[in-house]
CSV table of C-alpha atoms in Angstrom, one decimal:
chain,number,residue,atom,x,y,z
A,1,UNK,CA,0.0,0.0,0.0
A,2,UNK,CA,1.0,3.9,-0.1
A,3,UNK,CA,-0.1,6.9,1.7
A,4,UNK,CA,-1.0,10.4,0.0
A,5,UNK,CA,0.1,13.1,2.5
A,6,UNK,CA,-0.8,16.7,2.3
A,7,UNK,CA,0.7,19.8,4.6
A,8,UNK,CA,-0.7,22.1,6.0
A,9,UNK,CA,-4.2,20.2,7.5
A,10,UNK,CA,-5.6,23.8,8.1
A,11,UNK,CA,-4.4,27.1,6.1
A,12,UNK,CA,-5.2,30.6,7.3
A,13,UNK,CA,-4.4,33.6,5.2
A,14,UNK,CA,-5.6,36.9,4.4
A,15,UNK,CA,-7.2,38.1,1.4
A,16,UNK,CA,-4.8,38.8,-1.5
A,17,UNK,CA,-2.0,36.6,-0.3
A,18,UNK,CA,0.2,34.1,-1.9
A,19,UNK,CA,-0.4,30.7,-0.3
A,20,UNK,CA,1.4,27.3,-0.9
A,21,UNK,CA,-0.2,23.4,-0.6
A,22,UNK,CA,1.9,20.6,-0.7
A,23,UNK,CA,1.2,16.9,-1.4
A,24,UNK,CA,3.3,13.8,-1.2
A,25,UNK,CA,2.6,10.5,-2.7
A,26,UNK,CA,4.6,7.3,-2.1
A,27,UNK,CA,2.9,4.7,-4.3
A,28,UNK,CA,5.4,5.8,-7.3
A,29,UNK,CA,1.9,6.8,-9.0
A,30,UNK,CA,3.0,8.8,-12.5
A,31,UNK,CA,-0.5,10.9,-12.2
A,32,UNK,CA,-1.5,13.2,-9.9
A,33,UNK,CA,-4.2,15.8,-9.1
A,34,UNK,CA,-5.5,18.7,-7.1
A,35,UNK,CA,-9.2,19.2,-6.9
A,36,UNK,CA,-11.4,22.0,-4.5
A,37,UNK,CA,-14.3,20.9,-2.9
A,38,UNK,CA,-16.7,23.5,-1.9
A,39,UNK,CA,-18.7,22.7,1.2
A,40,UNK,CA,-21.0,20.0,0.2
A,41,UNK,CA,-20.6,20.7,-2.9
A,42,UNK,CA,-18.5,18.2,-6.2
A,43,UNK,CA,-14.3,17.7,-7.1
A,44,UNK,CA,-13.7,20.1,-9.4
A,45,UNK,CA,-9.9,19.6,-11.3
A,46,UNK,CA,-7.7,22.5,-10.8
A,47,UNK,CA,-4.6,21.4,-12.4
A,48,UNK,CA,-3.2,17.6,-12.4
A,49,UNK,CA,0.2,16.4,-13.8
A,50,UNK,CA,1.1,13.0,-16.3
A,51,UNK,CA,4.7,13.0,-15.0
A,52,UNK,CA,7.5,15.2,-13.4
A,53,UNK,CA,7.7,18.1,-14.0
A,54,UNK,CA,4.6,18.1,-16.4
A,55,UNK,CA,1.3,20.2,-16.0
A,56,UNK,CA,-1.9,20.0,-17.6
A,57,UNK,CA,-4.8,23.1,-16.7
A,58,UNK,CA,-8.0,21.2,-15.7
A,59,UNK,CA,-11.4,23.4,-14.9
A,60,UNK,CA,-10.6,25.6,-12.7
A,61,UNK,CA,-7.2,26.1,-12.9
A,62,UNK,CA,-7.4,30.4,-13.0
A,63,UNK,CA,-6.2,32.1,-9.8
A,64,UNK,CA,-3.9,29.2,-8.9
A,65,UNK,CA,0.2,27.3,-10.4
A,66,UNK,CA,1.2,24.0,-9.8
A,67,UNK,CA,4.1,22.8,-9.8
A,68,UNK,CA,5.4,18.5,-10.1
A,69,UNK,CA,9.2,19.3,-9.1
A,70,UNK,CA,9.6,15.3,-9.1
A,71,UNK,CA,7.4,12.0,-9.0
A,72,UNK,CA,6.3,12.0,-5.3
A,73,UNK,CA,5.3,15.4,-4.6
A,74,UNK,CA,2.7,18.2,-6.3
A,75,UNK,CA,2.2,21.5,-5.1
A,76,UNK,CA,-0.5,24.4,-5.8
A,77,UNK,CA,0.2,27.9,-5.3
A,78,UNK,CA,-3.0,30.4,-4.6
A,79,UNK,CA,-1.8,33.1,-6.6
A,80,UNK,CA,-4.1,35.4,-4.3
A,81,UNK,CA,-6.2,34.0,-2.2
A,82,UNK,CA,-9.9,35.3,-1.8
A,83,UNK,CA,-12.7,34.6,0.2
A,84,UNK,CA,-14.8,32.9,-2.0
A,85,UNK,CA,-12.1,30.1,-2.7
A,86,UNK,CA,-12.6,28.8,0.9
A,87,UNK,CA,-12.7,25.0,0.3
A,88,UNK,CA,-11.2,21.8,1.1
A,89,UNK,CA,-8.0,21.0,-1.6
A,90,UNK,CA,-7.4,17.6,-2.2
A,91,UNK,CA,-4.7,16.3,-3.9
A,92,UNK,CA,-4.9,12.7,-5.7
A,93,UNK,CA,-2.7,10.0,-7.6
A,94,UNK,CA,-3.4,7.3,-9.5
A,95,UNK,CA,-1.3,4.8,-11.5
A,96,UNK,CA,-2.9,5.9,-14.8
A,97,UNK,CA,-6.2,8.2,-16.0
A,98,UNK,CA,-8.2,5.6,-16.3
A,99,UNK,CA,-7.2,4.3,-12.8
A,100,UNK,CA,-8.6,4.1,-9.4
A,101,UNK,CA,-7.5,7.5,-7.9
A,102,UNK,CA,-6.2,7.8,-4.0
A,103,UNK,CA,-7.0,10.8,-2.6
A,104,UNK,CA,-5.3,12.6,0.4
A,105,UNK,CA,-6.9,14.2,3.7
A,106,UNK,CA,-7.5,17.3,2.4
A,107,UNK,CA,-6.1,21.1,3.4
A,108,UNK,CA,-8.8,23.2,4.3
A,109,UNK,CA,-8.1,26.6,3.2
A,110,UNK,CA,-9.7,29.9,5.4
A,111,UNK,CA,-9.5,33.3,4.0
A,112,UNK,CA,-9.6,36.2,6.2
B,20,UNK,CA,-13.7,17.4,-22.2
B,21,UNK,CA,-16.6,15.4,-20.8
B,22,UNK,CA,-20.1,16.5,-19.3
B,23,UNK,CA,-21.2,14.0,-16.8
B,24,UNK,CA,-25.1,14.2,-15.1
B,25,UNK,CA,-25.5,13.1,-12.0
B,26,UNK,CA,-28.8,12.7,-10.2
B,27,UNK,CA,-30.5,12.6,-7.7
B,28,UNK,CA,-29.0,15.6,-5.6
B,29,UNK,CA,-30.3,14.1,-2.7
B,30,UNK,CA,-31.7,10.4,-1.9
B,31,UNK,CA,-33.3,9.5,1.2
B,32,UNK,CA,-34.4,6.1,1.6
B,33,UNK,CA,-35.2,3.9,4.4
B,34,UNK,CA,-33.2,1.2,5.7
B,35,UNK,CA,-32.9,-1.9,4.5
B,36,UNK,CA,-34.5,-0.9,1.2
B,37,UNK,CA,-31.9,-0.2,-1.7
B,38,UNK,CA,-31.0,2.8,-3.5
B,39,UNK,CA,-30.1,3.7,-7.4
B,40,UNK,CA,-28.3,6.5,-8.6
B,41,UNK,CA,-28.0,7.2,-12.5
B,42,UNK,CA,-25.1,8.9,-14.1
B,43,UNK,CA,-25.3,10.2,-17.8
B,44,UNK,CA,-22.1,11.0,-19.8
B,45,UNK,CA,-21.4,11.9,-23.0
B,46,UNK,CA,-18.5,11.5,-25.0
B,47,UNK,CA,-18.5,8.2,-26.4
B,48,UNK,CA,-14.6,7.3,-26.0
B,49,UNK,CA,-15.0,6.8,-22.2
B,50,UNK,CA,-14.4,3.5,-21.3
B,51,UNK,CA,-14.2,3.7,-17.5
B,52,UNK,CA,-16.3,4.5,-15.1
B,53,UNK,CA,-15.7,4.3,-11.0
B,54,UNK,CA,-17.9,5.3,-8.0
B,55,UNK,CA,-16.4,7.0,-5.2
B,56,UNK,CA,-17.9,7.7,-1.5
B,57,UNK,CA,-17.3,10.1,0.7
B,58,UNK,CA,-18.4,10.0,4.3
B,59,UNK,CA,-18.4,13.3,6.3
B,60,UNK,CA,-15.3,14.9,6.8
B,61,UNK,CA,-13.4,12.2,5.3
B,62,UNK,CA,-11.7,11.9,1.4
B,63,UNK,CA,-13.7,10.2,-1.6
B,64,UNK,CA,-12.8,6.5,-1.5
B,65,UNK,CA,-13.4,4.3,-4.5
B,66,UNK,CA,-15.8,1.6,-4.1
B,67,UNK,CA,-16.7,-0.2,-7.6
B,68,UNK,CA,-15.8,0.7,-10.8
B,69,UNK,CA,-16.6,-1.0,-14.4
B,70,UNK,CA,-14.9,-0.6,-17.8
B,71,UNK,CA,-16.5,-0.7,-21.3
B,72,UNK,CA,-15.9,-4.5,-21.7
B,73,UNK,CA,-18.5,-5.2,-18.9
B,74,UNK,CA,-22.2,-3.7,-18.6
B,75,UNK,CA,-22.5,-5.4,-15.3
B,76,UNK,CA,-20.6,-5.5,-11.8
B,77,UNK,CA,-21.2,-6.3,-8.5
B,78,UNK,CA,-19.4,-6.4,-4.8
B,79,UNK,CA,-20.7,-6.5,-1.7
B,80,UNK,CA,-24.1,-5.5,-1.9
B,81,UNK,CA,-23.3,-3.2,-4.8
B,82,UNK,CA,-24.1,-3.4,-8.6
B,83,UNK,CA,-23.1,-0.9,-11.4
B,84,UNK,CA,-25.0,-1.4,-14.4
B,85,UNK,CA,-23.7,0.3,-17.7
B,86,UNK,CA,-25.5,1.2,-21.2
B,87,UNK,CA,-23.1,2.1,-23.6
B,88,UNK,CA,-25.8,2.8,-26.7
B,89,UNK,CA,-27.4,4.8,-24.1
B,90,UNK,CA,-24.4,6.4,-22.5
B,91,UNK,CA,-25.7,5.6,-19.1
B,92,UNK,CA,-24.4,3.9,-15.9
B,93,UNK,CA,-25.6,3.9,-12.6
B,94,UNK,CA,-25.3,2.3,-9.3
B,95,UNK,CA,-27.3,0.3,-7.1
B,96,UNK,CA,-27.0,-0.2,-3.0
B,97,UNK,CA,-29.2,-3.3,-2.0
B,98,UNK,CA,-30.2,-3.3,1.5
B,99,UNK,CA,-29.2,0.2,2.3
B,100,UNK,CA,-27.4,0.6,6.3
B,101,UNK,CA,-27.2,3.9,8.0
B,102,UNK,CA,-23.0,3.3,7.2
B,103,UNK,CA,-24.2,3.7,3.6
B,104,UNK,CA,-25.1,7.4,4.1
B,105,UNK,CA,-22.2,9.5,2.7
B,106,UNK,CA,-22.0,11.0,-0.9
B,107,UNK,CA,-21.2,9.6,-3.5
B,108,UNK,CA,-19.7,10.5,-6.8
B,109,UNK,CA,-20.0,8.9,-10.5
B,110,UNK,CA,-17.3,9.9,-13.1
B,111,UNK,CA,-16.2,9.1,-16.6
B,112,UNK,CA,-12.5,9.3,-18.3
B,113,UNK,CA,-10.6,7.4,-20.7
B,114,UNK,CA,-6.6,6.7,-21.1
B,115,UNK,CA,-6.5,10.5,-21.3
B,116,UNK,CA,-5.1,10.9,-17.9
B,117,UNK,CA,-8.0,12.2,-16.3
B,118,UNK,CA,-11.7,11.4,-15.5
B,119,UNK,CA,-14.8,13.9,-15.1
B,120,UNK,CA,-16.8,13.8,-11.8
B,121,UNK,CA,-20.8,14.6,-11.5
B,122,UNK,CA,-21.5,16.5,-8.6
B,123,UNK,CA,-22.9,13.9,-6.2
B,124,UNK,CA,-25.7,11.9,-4.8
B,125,UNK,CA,-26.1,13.0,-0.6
B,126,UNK,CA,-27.8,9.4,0.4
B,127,UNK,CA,-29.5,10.0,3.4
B,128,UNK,CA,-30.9,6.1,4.7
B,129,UNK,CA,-33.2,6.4,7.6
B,130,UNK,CA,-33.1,4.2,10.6
């Protein structure tokens, strides 16, 4: 088995700031994700990433950068956060697209 | 891209009977379809999934059912539990590296 870890659990910043999620995946998985979940609401694909150092845009990728510096880790960048993007992040892998995807805990992300 | 329909919104059932939720897609070159649940406060988690070879799967009190001519697949919980409230999400994808998500099914069963 593998583990999908993501840092921070909770994110606090203020409005207009520059904020950083990371996510680390040890199942050697070539494909990974981020997706925001509004409360209660779907996944929708920000950005996701075939290989290292690749990046494809997915639906919602305005506002936010990603970056795949190597296999095991993805990050998102919040280019400048506002208070309608409060959400949950959660970063995925899976060995393929067409694959059963393993999602991490989730960052939940407050905007003051 | 990929548009996929997901209903109902919201299910409530009572226990012990079983629940279906229907999931409509559109683009004719996906050839994989997985169900995911997510319980409160917790990630989605995969829980059945069928490919474009099969039109019929089944685990564990659950059964997927998928109509390729009418681009159609849905899932089926037989004798719902109060552990099977959660949300649950259909999607559709392809090798193309990623898959589309419909917005969820809240299943609410009733003791």
């Amino acid at each position: 088995g593998g583990i999908i870890t993501q840092t921070p659990k909770f994110l606090i910043g203020q409005e207009g700031q520059k904020l950083t999620l990371k996510c680390q995946q040890n199942f050697n998985h070539d494909t990974m994700y981020w997706y925001r979940q509004d409360s209660g609401k779907g996944l929708r694909l920000i950005y996701y990433s075939i290989t290292e150092n690749d990046l494809q845009k997915g639906d919602l990728s305005e506002g936010y950068d990603a970056s795949r510096e190597k296999k095991s880790s993805f990050s998102l960048t919040v280019t400048s956060a506002q208070k309608n993007e409060m959400a949950v992040f959660l970063c995925a892998s899976s060995i393929q697209g067409a694959a059963e995807q393993f999602f991490g805990p989730g960052t939940r992300l407050t905007v003051l | 891209g990929e548009q996929v329909e997901q209903l109902p919104s919201i299910l409530r059932v009572q226990e012990g009977s079983s629940a279906s939720i229907n999931c409509t897609y559109e683009n004719s070159a996906s050839n994989y379809f997985p169900w995911y649940k997510q319980e409160p406060g917790e990630n989605p988690k995969l829980i059945i999934d069928i490919r474009s070879n099969m039109e019929r799967k089944q685990t564990q009190g659950l059964i997927v059912l998928l109509d390729k001519k009418a681009k159609r697949f849905s899932l089926h919980i037989t004798d719902t539990q109060p552990g099977d409230s959660a949300m649950y999400f259909c999607a559709a994808g392809n090798s193309n590296n990623r898959i589309f998500f419909g917005d969820g099914t809240q299943l609410v069963v009733k003791p």
